[in-house]
Amino acid sequence: MSEERMSVIVTTIASLLFPFIFIFSFYVIMHGHLTPGGGFQGGAIGASAIVMLIVAYGAREVYKKASDEKLSIFESVGGLLFVLVGILGFILAASFLSNFLVGEPIFGNIPPFGSNPGELNSGGILPLLNIAVGMKVIGGLASVVLIMALAGGEKK
Amino acid sequence: MKKAIIFVVFAAFLFFAAYEIHPFGELDDSRMDDYIIENAQNETAANNVVTSVVFDYRGYDTLGEATVLFTAIAGALVVLRRVKNE
């Protein structure tokens, strides 16, 4: 059981780095409408943080904290959020996925034309969709790597 | 004989398509690009025009991409879960 676990140095550094990588992932997701990146890229970064924990601690130990069922639920909630935002656009504005938040107080500030520093409180529904896709990618990639590590570690 | 005829017909179509293809490096109609560059910041309130295309103008495409991801992950979980339970 504990032979999957790497040495104390590796596990300590992995635990130290994990929150920073996750914060960076959240930053890339949240600034998807301002800087390069977005839901897919930030989600891949967050999934790689969980993969780092799997490498350091072994799949079983990570499975106790975050099983693939939980990660799948996280992913499905992201997918539902995406569709829900699309349907809200259908109800509140013209069509499915129409940007109904432009000009509203939440995420609705319209930036001036041309290059400008940008602000977080803009983008309409784009930040919501980025969060949804980010949740999907974090949950999906992490659950796939976790289940593959569990299946690969099985030796009889 | 039949195979040869089918081969010739398909080769003719292929060469015709290759002959009619858009010349490499030549400028294309730019009305769509101009529209997006002019109006993306006003219509989607986002500075990153690439994101506004991916998530707003082509939102259906991103929804399909997310569905592809979901299907791939569901397939991987279905195939590998049996190993875990045995």
XYZ file of N, CA and C in Angstrom, chain A:
468
model
N 0.827 -1.208 0.000
C 0.000 0.000 0.000
C 0.861 1.258 0.000
N 1.830 1.287 0.901
C 2.598 2.521 1.028
C 3.807 2.535 0.113
N 4.000 1.451 -0.679
C 5.179 1.472 -1.540
C 4.974 2.341 -2.769
N 3.682 2.701 -3.075
C 3.435 3.635 -4.161
C 3.929 5.028 -3.813
N 3.952 5.305 -2.516
C 4.276 6.640 -2.052
C 5.757 6.921 -2.248
N 6.067 8.135 -2.758
C 7.475 8.469 -2.953
C 8.053 9.016 -1.655
N 9.319 9.457 -1.703
C 10.009 9.809 -0.464
C 9.425 11.076 0.149
N 9.839 11.349 1.396
C 9.295 12.478 2.154
C 9.559 13.800 1.445
N 10.734 13.911 0.806
C 11.073 15.155 0.117
C 10.054 15.430 -0.977
N 9.764 14.409 -1.788
C 8.855 14.595 -2.915
C 7.457 14.929 -2.419
N 6.964 14.194 -1.420
C 5.597 14.447 -0.957
C 5.482 15.830 -0.331
N 6.512 16.266 0.418
C 6.444 17.593 1.041
C 6.402 18.688 -0.011
N 7.292 18.567 -1.010
C 7.327 19.604 -2.045
C 6.026 19.587 -2.842
N 5.479 18.401 -3.092
C 4.222 18.331 -3.845
C 3.096 19.000 -3.071
N 3.038 18.735 -1.739
C 1.980 19.378 -0.939
C 2.163 20.882 -0.895
N 3.431 21.336 -0.866
C 3.683 22.778 -0.843
C 3.276 23.434 -2.152
N 3.573 22.758 -3.281
C 3.320 23.379 -4.587
C 1.860 23.302 -4.989
N 1.129 22.309 -4.455
C -0.235 22.064 -4.923
C -1.133 23.302 -4.866
N -1.216 24.024 -3.706
C -2.106 25.200 -3.689
C -1.696 26.278 -4.675
N -0.396 26.467 -4.879
C 0.039 27.522 -5.804
C -0.355 27.176 -7.236
N -0.177 25.904 -7.614
C -0.567 25.501 -8.971
C -2.073 25.653 -9.144
N -2.814 25.342 -8.079
C -4.265 25.451 -8.190
C -4.701 26.904 -8.297
N -4.019 27.792 -7.544
C -4.332 29.223 -7.640
C -4.011 29.734 -9.039
N -2.876 29.273 -9.601
C -2.524 29.697 -10.962
C -3.571 29.212 -11.957
N -4.039 27.991 -11.754
C -5.090 27.457 -12.629
C -6.343 28.317 -12.552
N -6.724 28.680 -11.316
C -7.912 29.515 -11.149
C -7.710 30.891 -11.784
N -6.481 31.410 -11.680
C -6.183 32.700 -12.314
C -6.339 32.620 -13.826
N -5.792 31.554 -14.417
C -5.892 31.423 -15.884
C -7.353 31.289 -16.292
N -8.147 30.549 -15.498
C -9.563 30.382 -15.846
C -10.301 31.718 -15.723
N -10.061 32.434 -14.613
C -10.831 33.657 -14.365
C -10.456 34.785 -15.325
N -9.206 34.792 -15.811
C -8.783 35.850 -16.722
C -8.869 35.405 -18.176
N -9.715 34.408 -18.459
C -9.821 33.909 -19.821
C -10.275 34.966 -20.802
N -11.075 35.944 -20.338
C -11.568 36.958 -21.262
C -10.634 38.157 -21.347
N -9.485 38.112 -20.653
C -8.534 39.227 -20.708
C -7.177 38.808 -21.275
N -6.696 37.663 -20.873
C -5.349 37.227 -21.245
C -5.437 35.910 -22.014
N -4.356 35.501 -22.666
C -4.364 34.188 -23.295
C -4.665 33.099 -22.274
N -5.371 32.094 -22.714
C -5.786 31.039 -21.799
C -7.284 30.981 -21.739
N -7.789 30.303 -20.747
C -9.228 30.160 -20.617
C -9.564 28.870 -19.910
N -10.774 28.406 -20.100
C -11.248 27.246 -19.365
C -10.437 25.993 -19.628
N -10.187 25.687 -20.902
C -9.486 24.445 -21.209
C -8.062 24.469 -20.662
N -7.367 25.590 -20.898
C -5.960 25.652 -20.493
C -5.827 25.652 -18.965
N -6.625 26.497 -18.307
C -6.564 26.537 -16.851
C -6.984 25.217 -16.230
N -7.979 24.576 -16.830
C -8.404 23.274 -16.327
C -7.309 22.234 -16.456
N -6.553 22.301 -17.559
C -5.442 21.361 -17.719
C -4.381 21.604 -16.649
N -4.143 22.893 -16.305
C -3.169 23.187 -15.240
C -3.647 22.613 -13.913
N -4.933 22.819 -13.588
C -5.468 22.296 -12.325
C -5.434 20.786 -12.282
N -5.741 20.133 -13.423
C -5.666 18.672 -13.449
C -4.240 18.203 -13.267
N -3.269 18.966 -13.819
C -1.873 18.557 -13.646
C -1.445 18.663 -12.195
N -2.055 19.599 -11.422
C -1.747 19.657 -9.983
C -2.188 18.370 -9.301
N -3.398 17.883 -9.654
C -3.876 16.634 -9.050
C -3.022 15.457 -9.513
N -2.581 15.497 -10.784
C -1.708 14.432 -11.284
C -0.391 14.419 -10.515
N 0.115 15.615 -10.158
C 1.341 15.682 -9.360
C 1.138 14.995 -8.007
N -0.034 15.211 -7.387
C -0.314 14.528 -6.121
C -0.380 13.019 -6.325
N -0.956 12.581 -7.457
C -1.034 11.133 -7.717
C 0.362 10.547 -7.854
N 1.252 11.300 -8.552
C 2.621 10.808 -8.713
C 3.319 10.730 -7.361
N 3.131 11.756 -6.518
C 3.877 11.807 -5.264
C 3.316 10.837 -4.235
N 1.982 10.803 -4.075
C 1.392 10.041 -2.975
C 0.875 8.674 -3.399
N 0.763 8.431 -4.710
C 0.149 7.179 -5.143
C -1.345 7.361 -5.328
N -1.911 6.553 -6.231
C -3.306 6.765 -6.619
C -4.263 6.468 -5.478
N -3.926 5.457 -4.633
C -4.864 5.056 -3.590
C -5.093 6.172 -2.568
N -3.997 6.831 -2.204
C -4.101 7.887 -1.198
C -4.936 9.053 -1.720
N -4.743 9.391 -3.004
C -5.545 10.466 -3.594
C -6.997 10.023 -3.723
N -7.199 8.740 -4.010
C -8.573 8.221 -4.180
C -9.372 8.388 -2.902
N -8.694 8.278 -1.733
C -9.422 8.450 -0.462
C -9.949 9.869 -0.328
N -9.142 10.860 -0.741
C -9.568 12.262 -0.608
C -10.514 12.680 -1.732
N -10.168 12.329 -2.970
C -10.966 12.740 -4.122
C -11.148 11.542 -5.034
N -12.249 10.809 -4.823
C -12.484 9.638 -5.660
C -12.924 10.083 -7.045
N -12.838 9.148 -7.996
C -13.212 9.521 -9.360
C -14.698 9.798 -9.455
N -15.512 9.220 -8.533
C -16.940 9.561 -8.542
C -17.134 11.041 -8.228
N -16.430 11.512 -7.174
C -16.545 12.940 -6.820
C -16.085 13.820 -7.970
N -14.948 13.448 -8.588
C -14.431 14.260 -9.695
C -15.395 14.240 -10.876
N -16.047 13.092 -11.104
C -17.017 13.030 -12.204
C -18.209 13.924 -11.925
N -18.635 13.944 -10.643
C -19.758 14.830 -10.287
C -19.363 16.283 -10.534
N -18.110 16.631 -10.135
C -17.592 17.987 -10.368
C -17.642 18.330 -11.854
N -17.226 17.363 -12.681
C -17.221 17.583 -14.125
C -18.632 17.774 -14.651
N -19.553 16.924 -14.179
C -20.929 17.015 -14.679
C -21.575 18.327 -14.287
N -21.257 18.824 -13.067
C -21.792 20.123 -12.649
C -21.288 21.217 -13.586
N -20.005 21.126 -13.997
C -19.482 22.098 -14.961
C -20.234 22.061 -16.275
N -20.484 20.847 -16.785
C -21.222 20.732 -18.038
C -22.633 21.275 -17.920
N -23.295 20.967 -16.781
C -24.657 21.473 -16.579
C -24.665 22.994 -16.493
N -23.625 23.560 -15.832
C -23.546 25.023 -15.717
C -23.443 25.667 -17.097
N -22.638 25.039 -17.984
C -22.508 25.562 -19.347
C -23.864 25.598 -20.044
N -24.576 24.469 -19.992
C -25.871 24.394 -20.676
C -26.872 25.351 -20.026
N -26.793 25.457 -18.678
C -27.717 26.336 -17.959
C -27.523 27.786 -18.371
N -26.247 28.219 -18.494
C -25.989 29.593 -18.944
C -26.527 29.793 -20.352
N -26.359 28.760 -21.203
C -26.908 28.855 -22.553
C -28.416 28.997 -22.543
N -29.100 28.208 -21.710
C -30.564 28.272 -21.668
C -31.019 29.602 -21.074
N -30.255 30.138 -20.097
C -30.591 31.463 -19.557
C -30.520 32.514 -20.655
N -29.528 32.384 -21.543
C -29.472 33.290 -22.684
C -30.708 33.155 -23.557
N -31.199 31.919 -23.685
C -32.417 31.676 -24.461
C -33.606 32.376 -23.821
N -33.671 32.329 -22.472
C -34.836 32.909 -21.785
C -34.731 34.429 -21.727
N -33.542 34.934 -21.297
C -33.426 36.366 -21.015
C -33.122 37.205 -22.250
N -32.557 36.604 -23.297
C -32.175 37.387 -24.474
C -32.581 36.625 -25.728
N -31.890 36.887 -26.807
C -32.385 36.445 -28.112
C -32.327 34.930 -28.280
N -31.168 34.324 -28.058
C -31.012 32.941 -28.508
C -30.157 32.167 -27.511
N -30.036 30.866 -27.763
C -29.187 30.006 -26.941
C -27.757 30.529 -26.940
N -27.161 30.644 -25.762
C -25.787 31.123 -25.565
C -25.592 32.590 -25.952
N -26.668 33.362 -26.058
C -26.463 34.780 -26.348
C -25.958 35.483 -25.095
N -25.165 36.519 -25.303
C -24.439 37.148 -24.196
C -25.360 38.132 -23.491
N -26.155 37.613 -22.503
C -27.189 38.453 -21.900
C -26.660 39.354 -20.806
N -25.354 39.217 -20.430
C -24.833 40.006 -19.316
C -24.140 41.289 -19.768
N -24.063 41.554 -21.070
C -23.381 42.772 -21.521
C -24.192 43.986 -21.083
N -23.502 44.944 -20.391
C -24.184 46.132 -19.901
C -24.800 45.967 -18.538
N -24.845 44.745 -17.984
C -25.376 44.526 -16.638
C -24.271 44.815 -15.625
N -24.647 44.999 -14.335
C -23.597 45.265 -13.334
C -22.628 44.116 -13.125
N -23.077 42.866 -13.289
C -22.179 41.729 -13.080
C -21.516 41.378 -14.399
N -20.199 41.458 -14.458
C -19.406 41.073 -15.631
C -19.826 41.834 -16.883
N -20.411 43.023 -16.744
C -20.999 43.643 -17.922
C -20.324 44.894 -18.419
N -19.231 45.347 -17.776
C -18.608 46.587 -18.216
C -18.024 46.436 -19.612
N -18.443 47.309 -20.511
C -17.943 47.236 -21.885
C -16.643 48.012 -21.963
N -15.545 47.375 -22.377
C -14.264 48.093 -22.447
C -14.239 49.048 -23.627
N -13.394 50.076 -23.581
C -13.250 50.958 -24.740
C -12.623 50.221 -25.902
N -12.887 50.725 -27.117
C -12.367 50.051 -28.310
C -10.846 50.174 -28.375
N -10.211 49.159 -28.882
C -8.766 49.176 -29.004
C -8.098 48.540 -27.810
N -6.766 48.684 -27.731
C -6.057 48.037 -26.632
C -6.226 48.843 -25.365
N -6.498 48.162 -24.272
C -6.656 48.800 -22.965
C -6.282 47.783 -21.902
N -5.955 48.273 -20.671
C -5.504 47.313 -19.651
C -6.533 46.256 -19.309
N -7.808 46.560 -19.443
C -8.820 45.561 -19.160
C -9.137 45.444 -17.691
N -10.324 44.975 -17.389
C -10.700 44.745 -15.990
C -11.440 43.430 -15.896
N -11.417 42.870 -14.671
C -12.008 41.546 -14.480
C -13.517 41.588 -14.649
N -14.120 42.727 -14.296
C -15.581 42.834 -14.289
C -16.091 43.168 -15.695
N -15.738 42.344 -16.660
C -16.229 42.533 -18.014
C -16.357 41.157 -18.656
N -16.879 41.138 -19.855
C -16.904 39.866 -20.565
C -18.259 39.204 -20.660
N -19.274 39.732 -19.971
C -20.591 39.115 -20.094
C -20.614 37.700 -19.544
N -21.094 36.742 -20.356
C -21.176 35.366 -19.871
C -19.865 34.615 -20.062
N -18.864 35.257 -20.675
C -17.630 34.508 -20.955
C -16.957 33.979 -19.687
N -16.839 34.781 -18.592
C -16.238 34.202 -17.389
C -17.023 33.025 -16.831
N -18.359 33.090 -16.890
C -19.165 31.970 -16.392
C -18.893 30.703 -17.219
N -18.842 30.874 -18.549
C -18.584 29.712 -19.392
C -17.170 29.190 -19.178
N -16.209 30.127 -18.941
C -14.842 29.683 -18.665
C -14.788 28.876 -17.382
N -15.520 29.329 -16.337
C -15.537 28.572 -15.082
C -16.146 27.191 -15.308
N -17.241 27.153 -16.084
C -17.893 25.865 -16.347
C -16.941 24.909 -17.053
N -16.283 25.405 -18.119
C -15.367 24.539 -18.871
C -14.173 24.154 -18.005
N -13.709 25.098 -17.158
C -12.595 24.773 -16.266
C -12.949 23.660 -15.302
N -14.148 23.734 -14.699
C -14.592 22.654 -13.811
C -14.643 21.333 -14.562
N -15.169 21.390 -15.788
C -15.262 20.174 -16.597
C -13.893 19.565 -16.834
N -12.925 20.409 -17.220
C -11.622 19.867 -17.599
C -10.866 19.378 -16.367
N -10.938 20.137 -15.248
C -10.262 19.676 -14.026
C -10.812 18.314 -13.616
N -12.147 18.230 -13.482
C -12.746 16.972 -13.032
C -12.497 15.844 -14.005
N -12.648 16.133 -15.302
C -12.529 15.076 -16.292
C -11.126 14.518 -16.393
N -10.143 15.389 -16.617
C -8.767 14.906 -16.795
C -8.264 14.231 -15.524
N -8.567 14.839 -14.352
C -8.074 14.247 -13.107
C -8.707 12.885 -12.880
N -10.015 12.742 -13.164
C -10.643 11.443 -12.928
C -10.098 10.390 -13.890
N -9.822 10.798 -15.149
C -9.272 9.805 -16.094
C -7.892 9.343 -15.641
N -7.023 10.314 -15.252
C -5.678 9.911 -14.823
C -5.741 9.069 -13.562
N -6.662 9.429 -12.647
C -6.783 8.670 -11.390
C -7.227 7.243 -11.657
N -8.237 7.085 -12.513
C -8.757 5.720 -12.756
C -7.736 4.904 -13.530
N -6.940 5.564 -14.410
C -5.901 4.826 -15.121
C -4.790 4.406 -14.176
N -4.427 5.290 -13.234
C -3.382 4.934 -12.277
C -3.852 3.795 -11.382
N -5.129 3.826 -10.973
C -5.661 2.739 -10.146
C -5.666 1.426 -10.917
N -6.086 1.481 -12.196
C -6.152 0.253 -12.990
C -4.756 -0.256 -13.300
N -3.800 0.669 -13.525
C -2.453 0.236 -13.858
C -1.709 -0.321 -12.655
N -2.035 0.165 -11.459
C -1.335 -0.293 -10.273
C -1.808 -1.638 -9.767
N -2.896 -2.165 -10.376
C -3.480 -3.436 -9.929
C -2.603 -4.593 -10.382
N -1.959 -5.301 -9.457
C -1.135 -6.456 -9.828
C -1.561 -7.646 -8.989
N -1.877 -8.756 -9.703
C -2.303 -9.939 -8.955
C -1.383 -11.112 -9.268
